[in-house]
Amino acid sequence: GRYLLRMPEQIAYTMNNLTKILSFLSENGYRVLKHMGLGTTSHVFIIEKKKTKYALKIARDDHTQANSLELEYNIMKYLSTNEMSCYLPVIEDWIGEINGFLMEYLEYPKGSNRGTMLLMNMKKVKTHW
């Protein structure tokens, strides 16, 4: 029964969050092209600025989700500083005010040199084994 009591407040929170995110994006000159829910913990917005597309990954709502997303961000940021970088999109900074981060948007299979690089590198790795 307790879960039902929390529900409206949860929905309100998500709506507030979404409003905050959308105003953040328009203030910074981004246009939203697509929005996807990703599992239970995050949202992904495909956004565009000056003809460049980015993926914005944000925590769905509460602090635990924001914390786990920030942990994921830190891991990806760390991996992108070593030899794993060729397997990852370019990761931008953590944006605390909306609990999320921007990264390079990779369009598979075409439209991204990095995508092709990724596939080539994976083939290379396979031949190493």
Tab-separated table of N, CA and C in Angstrom:
chain	number	residue	atom	x	y	z
A	1	GLY	N	0.814	-1.212	0.000
A	1	GLY	CA	0.000	0.000	0.000
A	1	GLY	C	0.846	1.259	0.000
A	2	ARG	N	2.000	1.200	0.656
A	2	ARG	CA	2.877	2.371	0.762
A	2	ARG	C	3.324	2.884	-0.601
A	3	TYR	N	3.579	1.941	-1.515
A	3	TYR	CA	4.049	2.315	-2.848
A	3	TYR	C	3.046	3.226	-3.558
A	4	LEU	N	1.766	2.894	-3.424
A	4	LEU	CA	0.715	3.693	-4.063
A	4	LEU	C	0.685	5.118	-3.530
A	5	LEU	N	0.963	5.265	-2.237
A	5	LEU	CA	0.976	6.598	-1.628
A	5	LEU	C	2.091	7.452	-2.228
A	6	ARG	N	3.195	6.800	-2.554
A	6	ARG	CA	4.341	7.535	-3.097
A	6	ARG	C	4.151	7.897	-4.557
A	7	MET	N	3.300	7.158	-5.234
A	7	MET	CA	3.157	7.297	-6.674
A	7	MET	C	2.949	8.727	-7.195
A	8	PRO	N	1.929	9.472	-6.742
A	8	PRO	CA	1.703	10.811	-7.303
A	8	PRO	C	2.914	11.727	-7.137
A	9	GLU	N	3.547	11.621	-5.982
A	9	GLU	CA	4.713	12.458	-5.703
A	9	GLU	C	5.856	12.082	-6.654
A	10	GLN	N	5.968	10.785	-6.929
A	10	GLN	CA	6.970	10.263	-7.858
A	10	GLN	C	6.736	10.827	-9.268
A	11	ILE	N	5.481	10.800	-9.703
A	11	ILE	CA	5.118	11.310	-11.027
A	11	ILE	C	5.401	12.806	-11.097
A	12	ALA	N	5.009	13.518	-10.043
A	12	ALA	CA	5.248	14.960	-9.986
A	12	ALA	C	6.740	15.240	-10.083
A	13	TYR	N	7.531	14.439	-9.372
A	13	TYR	CA	8.980	14.636	-9.393
A	13	TYR	C	9.526	14.474	-10.805
A	14	THR	N	9.104	13.397	-11.467
A	14	THR	CA	9.568	13.133	-12.832
A	14	THR	C	9.181	14.279	-13.758
A	15	MET	N	7.972	14.797	-13.600
A	15	MET	CA	7.522	15.911	-14.431
A	15	MET	C	8.368	17.159	-14.180
A	16	ASN	N	8.637	17.452	-12.903
A	16	ASN	CA	9.483	18.600	-12.556
A	16	ASN	C	10.851	18.455	-13.184
A	17	ASN	N	11.376	17.244	-13.047
A	17	ASN	CA	12.679	16.926	-13.576
A	17	ASN	C	12.721	17.171	-15.079
A	18	LEU	N	11.690	16.689	-15.767
A	18	LEU	CA	11.597	16.821	-17.207
A	18	LEU	C	11.518	18.286	-17.621
A	19	THR	N	10.728	19.063	-16.889
A	19	THR	CA	10.597	20.494	-17.169
A	19	THR	C	11.952	21.170	-17.016
A	20	LYS	N	12.657	20.800	-15.930
A	20	LYS	CA	13.976	21.360	-15.644
A	20	LYS	C	14.953	21.023	-16.774
A	21	ILE	N	14.909	19.773	-17.208
A	21	ILE	CA	15.802	19.301	-18.265
A	21	ILE	C	15.528	20.026	-19.580
A	22	LEU	N	14.252	20.110	-19.953
A	22	LEU	CA	13.893	20.758	-21.215
A	22	LEU	C	14.258	22.237	-21.219
A	23	SER	N	14.059	22.912	-20.079
A	23	SER	CA	14.434	24.332	-20.067
A	23	SER	C	15.956	24.479	-20.092
A	24	PHE	N	16.673	23.557	-19.422
A	24	PHE	CA	18.141	23.561	-19.466
A	24	PHE	C	18.618	23.429	-20.915
A	25	LEU	N	18.004	22.501	-21.650
A	25	LEU	CA	18.398	22.262	-23.037
A	25	LEU	C	18.132	23.472	-23.923
A	26	SER	N	16.947	24.063	-23.795
A	26	SER	CA	16.654	25.205	-24.669
A	26	SER	C	17.509	26.427	-24.304
A	27	GLU	N	17.782	26.621	-22.998
A	27	GLU	CA	18.670	27.723	-22.588
A	27	GLU	C	20.061	27.572	-23.190
A	28	ASN	N	20.493	26.324	-23.367
A	28	ASN	CA	21.829	26.080	-23.891
A	28	ASN	C	21.867	25.824	-25.393
A	29	GLY	N	20.755	26.081	-26.055
A	29	GLY	CA	20.718	25.999	-27.513
A	29	GLY	C	20.632	24.608	-28.109
A	30	TYR	N	20.162	23.637	-27.334
A	30	TYR	CA	19.997	22.282	-27.866
A	30	TYR	C	18.564	22.066	-28.319
A	31	ARG	N	18.416	21.267	-29.363
A	31	ARG	CA	17.097	20.906	-29.868
A	31	ARG	C	16.907	19.417	-29.585
A	32	VAL	N	15.762	19.037	-29.034
A	32	VAL	CA	15.521	17.623	-28.737
A	32	VAL	C	15.005	16.926	-29.989
A	33	LEU	N	15.686	15.851	-30.399
A	33	LEU	CA	15.269	15.097	-31.578
A	33	LEU	C	14.488	13.853	-31.183
A	34	LYS	N	14.866	13.253	-30.077
A	34	LYS	CA	14.271	11.980	-29.688
A	34	LYS	C	14.441	11.783	-28.188
A	35	HIS	N	13.495	11.090	-27.591
A	35	HIS	CA	13.596	10.782	-26.169
A	35	HIS	C	13.301	9.310	-25.961
A	36	MET	N	14.110	8.653	-25.150
A	36	MET	CA	13.890	7.233	-24.865
A	36	MET	C	14.054	6.983	-23.383
A	37	GLY	N	13.194	6.139	-22.830
A	37	GLY	CA	13.435	5.671	-21.470
A	37	GLY	C	14.471	4.571	-21.599
A	38	LEU	N	15.377	4.466	-20.647
A	38	LEU	CA	16.395	3.423	-20.731
A	38	LEU	C	16.364	2.648	-19.423
A	39	GLY	N	15.788	1.469	-19.452
A	39	GLY	CA	15.640	0.688	-18.226
A	39	GLY	C	14.811	1.463	-17.217
A	40	THR	N	15.029	1.189	-15.946
A	40	THR	CA	14.227	1.863	-14.928
A	40	THR	C	14.971	3.043	-14.333
A	41	THR	N	16.243	3.187	-14.686
A	41	THR	CA	17.039	4.203	-13.998
A	41	THR	C	17.353	5.455	-14.795
A	42	SER	N	17.248	5.400	-16.128
A	42	SER	CA	17.643	6.606	-16.856
A	42	SER	C	16.829	6.888	-18.109
A	43	HIS	N	16.961	8.116	-18.561
A	43	HIS	CA	16.365	8.601	-19.805
A	43	HIS	C	17.513	8.954	-20.732
A	44	VAL	N	17.291	8.826	-22.024
A	44	VAL	CA	18.269	9.321	-22.988
A	44	VAL	C	17.553	10.258	-23.952
A	45	PHE	N	18.118	11.431	-24.125
A	45	PHE	CA	17.617	12.380	-25.111
A	45	PHE	C	18.655	12.453	-26.215
A	46	ILE	N	18.214	12.353	-27.462
A	46	ILE	CA	19.119	12.618	-28.575
A	46	ILE	C	18.880	14.087	-28.886
A	47	ILE	N	19.934	14.879	-28.775
A	47	ILE	CA	19.791	16.321	-28.943
A	47	ILE	C	20.765	16.824	-29.998
A	48	GLU	N	20.522	18.022	-30.486
A	48	GLU	CA	21.349	18.555	-31.563
A	48	GLU	C	21.656	20.018	-31.300
A	49	LYS	N	22.892	20.397	-31.630
A	49	LYS	CA	23.304	21.794	-31.534
A	49	LYS	C	24.273	22.048	-32.678
A	50	LYS	N	24.011	23.061	-33.472
A	50	LYS	CA	24.857	23.387	-34.638
A	50	LYS	C	25.164	22.150	-35.480
A	51	LYS	N	24.128	21.416	-35.842
A	51	LYS	CA	24.230	20.215	-36.691
A	51	LYS	C	25.027	19.052	-36.086
A	52	THR	N	25.397	19.157	-34.812
A	52	THR	CA	26.081	18.042	-34.158
A	52	THR	C	25.102	17.378	-33.204
A	53	LYS	N	25.043	16.051	-33.279
A	53	LYS	CA	24.124	15.322	-32.401
A	53	LYS	C	24.859	14.810	-31.167
A	54	TYR	N	24.161	14.849	-30.050
A	54	TYR	CA	24.696	14.328	-28.796
A	54	TYR	C	23.654	13.418	-28.163
A	55	ALA	N	24.111	12.546	-27.299
A	55	ALA	CA	23.192	11.771	-26.470
A	55	ALA	C	23.333	12.333	-25.063
A	56	LEU	N	22.204	12.629	-24.451
A	56	LEU	CA	22.208	13.119	-23.074
A	56	LEU	C	21.577	12.033	-22.226
A	57	LYS	N	22.343	11.513	-21.280
A	57	LYS	CA	21.818	10.447	-20.421
A	57	LYS	C	21.549	11.039	-19.051
A	58	ILE	N	20.327	10.871	-18.553
A	58	ILE	CA	19.967	11.453	-17.261
A	58	ILE	C	19.305	10.430	-16.362
A	59	ALA	N	19.515	10.599	-15.070
A	59	ALA	CA	18.867	9.731	-14.083
A	59	ALA	C	17.373	9.988	-14.137
A	60	ARG	N	16.580	8.928	-14.037
A	60	ARG	CA	15.125	9.091	-14.096
A	60	ARG	C	14.605	9.968	-12.983
A	61	ASP	N	14.973	9.647	-11.742
A	61	ASP	CA	14.536	10.555	-10.695
A	61	ASP	C	15.403	10.590	-9.456
A	62	ASP	N	15.164	9.710	-8.492
A	62	ASP	CA	15.738	9.934	-7.160
A	62	ASP	C	17.262	9.900	-7.072
A	63	HIS	N	17.739	10.174	-5.862
A	63	HIS	CA	19.181	10.322	-5.634
A	63	HIS	C	19.967	9.048	-5.859
A	64	THR	N	19.382	7.893	-5.524
A	64	THR	CA	20.131	6.653	-5.722
A	64	THR	C	20.392	6.436	-7.206
A	65	GLN	N	19.403	6.785	-8.035
A	65	GLN	CA	19.590	6.633	-9.480
A	65	GLN	C	20.628	7.626	-9.984
A	66	ALA	N	20.590	8.839	-9.445
A	66	ALA	CA	21.579	9.845	-9.838
A	66	ALA	C	22.971	9.384	-9.426
A	67	ASN	N	23.081	8.796	-8.234
A	67	ASN	CA	24.377	8.309	-7.766
A	67	ASN	C	24.911	7.188	-8.635
A	68	SER	N	24.035	6.248	-9.017
A	68	SER	CA	24.531	5.141	-9.837
A	68	SER	C	24.870	5.618	-11.244
A	69	LEU	N	24.136	6.620	-11.738
A	69	LEU	CA	24.463	7.161	-13.059
A	69	LEU	C	25.796	7.916	-13.007
A	70	GLU	N	26.027	8.623	-11.909
A	70	GLU	CA	27.289	9.353	-11.767
A	70	GLU	C	28.459	8.374	-11.669
A	71	LEU	N	28.223	7.240	-11.034
A	71	LEU	CA	29.246	6.202	-10.945
A	71	LEU	C	29.547	5.659	-12.346
A	72	GLU	N	28.492	5.388	-13.108
A	72	GLU	CA	28.648	4.914	-14.488
A	72	GLU	C	29.442	5.942	-15.302
A	73	TYR	N	29.096	7.212	-15.112
A	73	TYR	CA	29.794	8.303	-15.800
A	73	TYR	C	31.285	8.284	-15.453
A	74	ASN	N	31.592	8.168	-14.153
A	74	ASN	CA	32.994	8.171	-13.711
A	74	ASN	C	33.772	6.997	-14.280
A	75	ILE	N	33.120	5.843	-14.363
A	75	ILE	CA	33.770	4.658	-14.935
A	75	ILE	C	34.051	4.883	-16.420
A	76	MET	N	33.045	5.393	-17.151
A	76	MET	CA	33.224	5.645	-18.585
A	76	MET	C	34.297	6.701	-18.826
A	77	LYS	N	34.302	7.722	-17.974
A	77	LYS	CA	35.289	8.799	-18.092
A	77	LYS	C	36.692	8.221	-17.874
A	78	TYR	N	36.816	7.349	-16.873
A	78	TYR	CA	38.098	6.713	-16.577
A	78	TYR	C	38.542	5.827	-17.742
A	79	LEU	N	37.622	4.999	-18.239
A	79	LEU	CA	37.955	4.105	-19.349
A	79	LEU	C	38.342	4.883	-20.605
A	80	SER	N	37.747	6.073	-20.762
A	80	SER	CA	38.053	6.848	-21.965
A	80	SER	C	39.434	7.502	-21.896
A	81	THR	N	40.127	7.367	-20.753
A	81	THR	CA	41.480	7.931	-20.659
A	81	THR	C	42.546	6.878	-20.941
A	82	ASN	N	42.145	5.621	-21.112
A	82	ASN	CA	43.160	4.610	-21.407
A	82	ASN	C	42.875	3.926	-22.742
A	83	GLU	N	43.452	2.758	-22.942
A	83	GLU	CA	43.324	2.105	-24.254
A	83	GLU	C	41.899	1.673	-24.600
A	84	MET	N	40.979	1.782	-23.653
A	84	MET	CA	39.580	1.458	-23.936
A	84	MET	C	38.877	2.581	-24.699
A	85	SER	N	39.522	3.735	-24.800
A	85	SER	CA	38.858	4.917	-25.365
A	85	SER	C	38.287	4.692	-26.762
A	86	CYS	N	38.928	3.831	-27.548
A	86	CYS	CA	38.442	3.602	-28.909
A	86	CYS	C	37.109	2.855	-28.927
A	87	TYR	N	36.728	2.290	-27.792
A	87	TYR	CA	35.461	1.562	-27.736
A	87	TYR	C	34.315	2.417	-27.215
A	88	LEU	N	34.623	3.635	-26.801
A	88	LEU	CA	33.614	4.465	-26.146
A	88	LEU	C	33.304	5.727	-26.921
A	89	PRO	N	32.067	6.207	-26.782
A	89	PRO	CA	31.783	7.533	-27.347
A	89	PRO	C	32.553	8.581	-26.544
A	90	VAL	N	32.750	9.752	-27.096
A	90	VAL	CA	33.418	10.814	-26.357
A	90	VAL	C	32.469	11.262	-25.244
A	91	ILE	N	32.980	11.268	-24.020
A	91	ILE	CA	32.158	11.605	-22.860
A	91	ILE	C	32.424	13.046	-22.451
A	92	GLU	N	31.362	13.842	-22.339
A	92	GLU	CA	31.514	15.229	-21.883
A	92	GLU	C	31.451	15.262	-20.353
A	93	ASP	N	31.227	16.444	-19.771
A	93	ASP	CA	31.217	16.565	-18.316
A	93	ASP	C	29.906	16.140	-17.666
A	94	TRP	N	29.989	15.852	-16.373
A	94	TRP	CA	28.806	15.556	-15.564
A	94	TRP	C	28.075	16.878	-15.323
A	95	ILE	N	26.759	16.913	-15.551
A	95	ILE	CA	25.983	18.138	-15.346
A	95	ILE	C	25.122	17.943	-14.100
A	96	GLY	N	25.623	18.454	-12.983
A	96	GLY	CA	24.969	18.249	-11.694
A	96	GLY	C	23.545	18.762	-11.615
A	97	GLU	N	23.283	19.903	-12.256
A	97	GLU	CA	21.941	20.484	-12.098
A	97	GLU	C	20.830	19.653	-12.732
A	98	ILE	N	21.180	18.783	-13.677
A	98	ILE	CA	20.145	17.896	-14.226
A	98	ILE	C	20.490	16.415	-14.044
A	99	ASN	N	21.518	16.149	-13.227
A	99	ASN	CA	21.937	14.763	-12.961
A	99	ASN	C	22.100	13.934	-14.223
A	100	GLY	N	23.004	14.368	-15.066
A	100	GLY	CA	23.244	13.606	-16.281
A	100	GLY	C	24.520	14.041	-16.963
A	101	PHE	N	24.796	13.425	-18.096
A	101	PHE	CA	25.989	13.799	-18.854
A	101	PHE	C	25.742	13.674	-20.347
A	102	LEU	N	26.495	14.469	-21.073
A	102	LEU	CA	26.430	14.464	-22.530
A	102	LEU	C	27.503	13.542	-23.058
A	103	MET	N	27.188	12.859	-24.140
A	103	MET	CA	28.223	12.095	-24.826
A	103	MET	C	27.979	12.164	-26.321
A	104	GLU	N	28.998	11.782	-27.050
A	104	GLU	CA	28.902	11.752	-28.501
A	104	GLU	C	27.791	10.776	-28.885
A	105	TYR	N	26.969	11.175	-29.845
A	105	TYR	CA	25.903	10.282	-30.302
A	105	TYR	C	26.430	9.463	-31.465
A	106	LEU	N	26.465	8.150	-31.297
A	106	LEU	CA	26.959	7.273	-32.353
A	106	LEU	C	25.785	6.679	-33.112
A	107	GLU	N	25.728	6.958	-34.394
A	107	GLU	CA	24.667	6.361	-35.209
A	107	GLU	C	25.212	5.097	-35.843
A	108	TYR	N	24.625	3.968	-35.501
A	108	TYR	CA	25.060	2.716	-36.101
A	108	TYR	C	24.074	2.314	-37.174
A	109	PRO	N	24.500	1.629	-38.233
A	109	PRO	CA	25.902	1.344	-38.506
A	109	PRO	C	26.582	2.453	-39.305
A	110	LYS	N	25.785	3.345	-39.935
A	110	LYS	CA	26.430	4.360	-40.769
A	110	LYS	C	26.413	5.720	-40.072
A	111	GLY	N	27.103	6.664	-40.653
A	111	GLY	CA	27.048	8.024	-40.148
A	111	GLY	C	28.047	8.316	-39.053
A	112	SER	N	28.889	7.350	-38.732
A	112	SER	CA	29.868	7.624	-37.692
A	112	SER	C	31.172	6.903	-37.985
A	113	ASN	N	32.232	7.673	-38.166
A	113	ASN	CA	33.546	7.072	-38.381
A	113	ASN	C	33.941	6.279	-37.151
A	114	ARG	N	33.564	6.831	-35.995
A	114	ARG	CA	33.911	6.171	-34.746
A	114	ARG	C	33.228	4.806	-34.667
A	115	GLY	N	32.012	4.738	-35.176
A	115	GLY	CA	31.294	3.473	-35.208
A	115	GLY	C	32.038	2.443	-36.036
A	116	THR	N	32.534	2.875	-37.187
A	116	THR	CA	33.293	1.984	-38.067
A	116	THR	C	34.604	1.612	-37.399
A	117	MET	N	35.248	2.602	-36.777
A	117	MET	CA	36.494	2.365	-36.052
A	117	MET	C	36.261	1.303	-34.990
A	118	LEU	N	35.149	1.444	-34.287
A	118	LEU	CA	34.796	0.527	-33.213
A	118	LEU	C	34.732	-0.901	-33.745
A	119	LEU	N	34.036	-1.081	-34.878
A	119	LEU	CA	33.901	-2.410	-35.461
A	119	LEU	C	35.251	-2.947	-35.906
A	120	MET	N	36.068	-2.071	-36.502
A	120	MET	CA	37.387	-2.494	-36.956
A	120	MET	C	38.248	-2.910	-35.772
A	121	ASN	N	38.182	-2.126	-34.700
A	121	ASN	CA	38.962	-2.449	-33.515
A	121	ASN	C	38.526	-3.762	-32.892
A	122	MET	N	37.221	-4.015	-32.923
A	122	MET	CA	36.721	-5.263	-32.359
A	122	MET	C	37.231	-6.438	-33.177
A	123	LYS	N	37.284	-6.252	-34.498
A	123	LYS	CA	37.830	-7.306	-35.364
A	123	LYS	C	39.305	-7.527	-35.022
A	124	LYS	N	40.023	-6.413	-34.830
A	124	LYS	CA	41.446	-6.489	-34.480
A	124	LYS	C	41.637	-7.290	-33.201
A	125	VAL	N	40.816	-6.976	-32.207
A	125	VAL	CA	40.907	-7.656	-30.918
A	125	VAL	C	40.700	-9.152	-31.103
A	126	LYS	N	39.691	-9.514	-31.902
A	126	LYS	CA	39.408	-10.931	-32.153
A	126	LYS	C	40.622	-11.637	-32.762
A	127	THR	N	41.315	-10.958	-33.688
A	127	THR	CA	42.453	-11.619	-34.327
A	127	THR	C	43.620	-11.759	-33.351
A	128	HIS	N	43.665	-10.900	-32.329
A	128	HIS	CA	44.720	-11.015	-31.320
A	128	HIS	C	44.578	-12.291	-30.489
A	129	TRP	N	43.325	-12.731	-30.269
A	129	TRP	CA	43.127	-13.850	-29.338
A	129	TRP	C	43.507	-15.176	-29.930
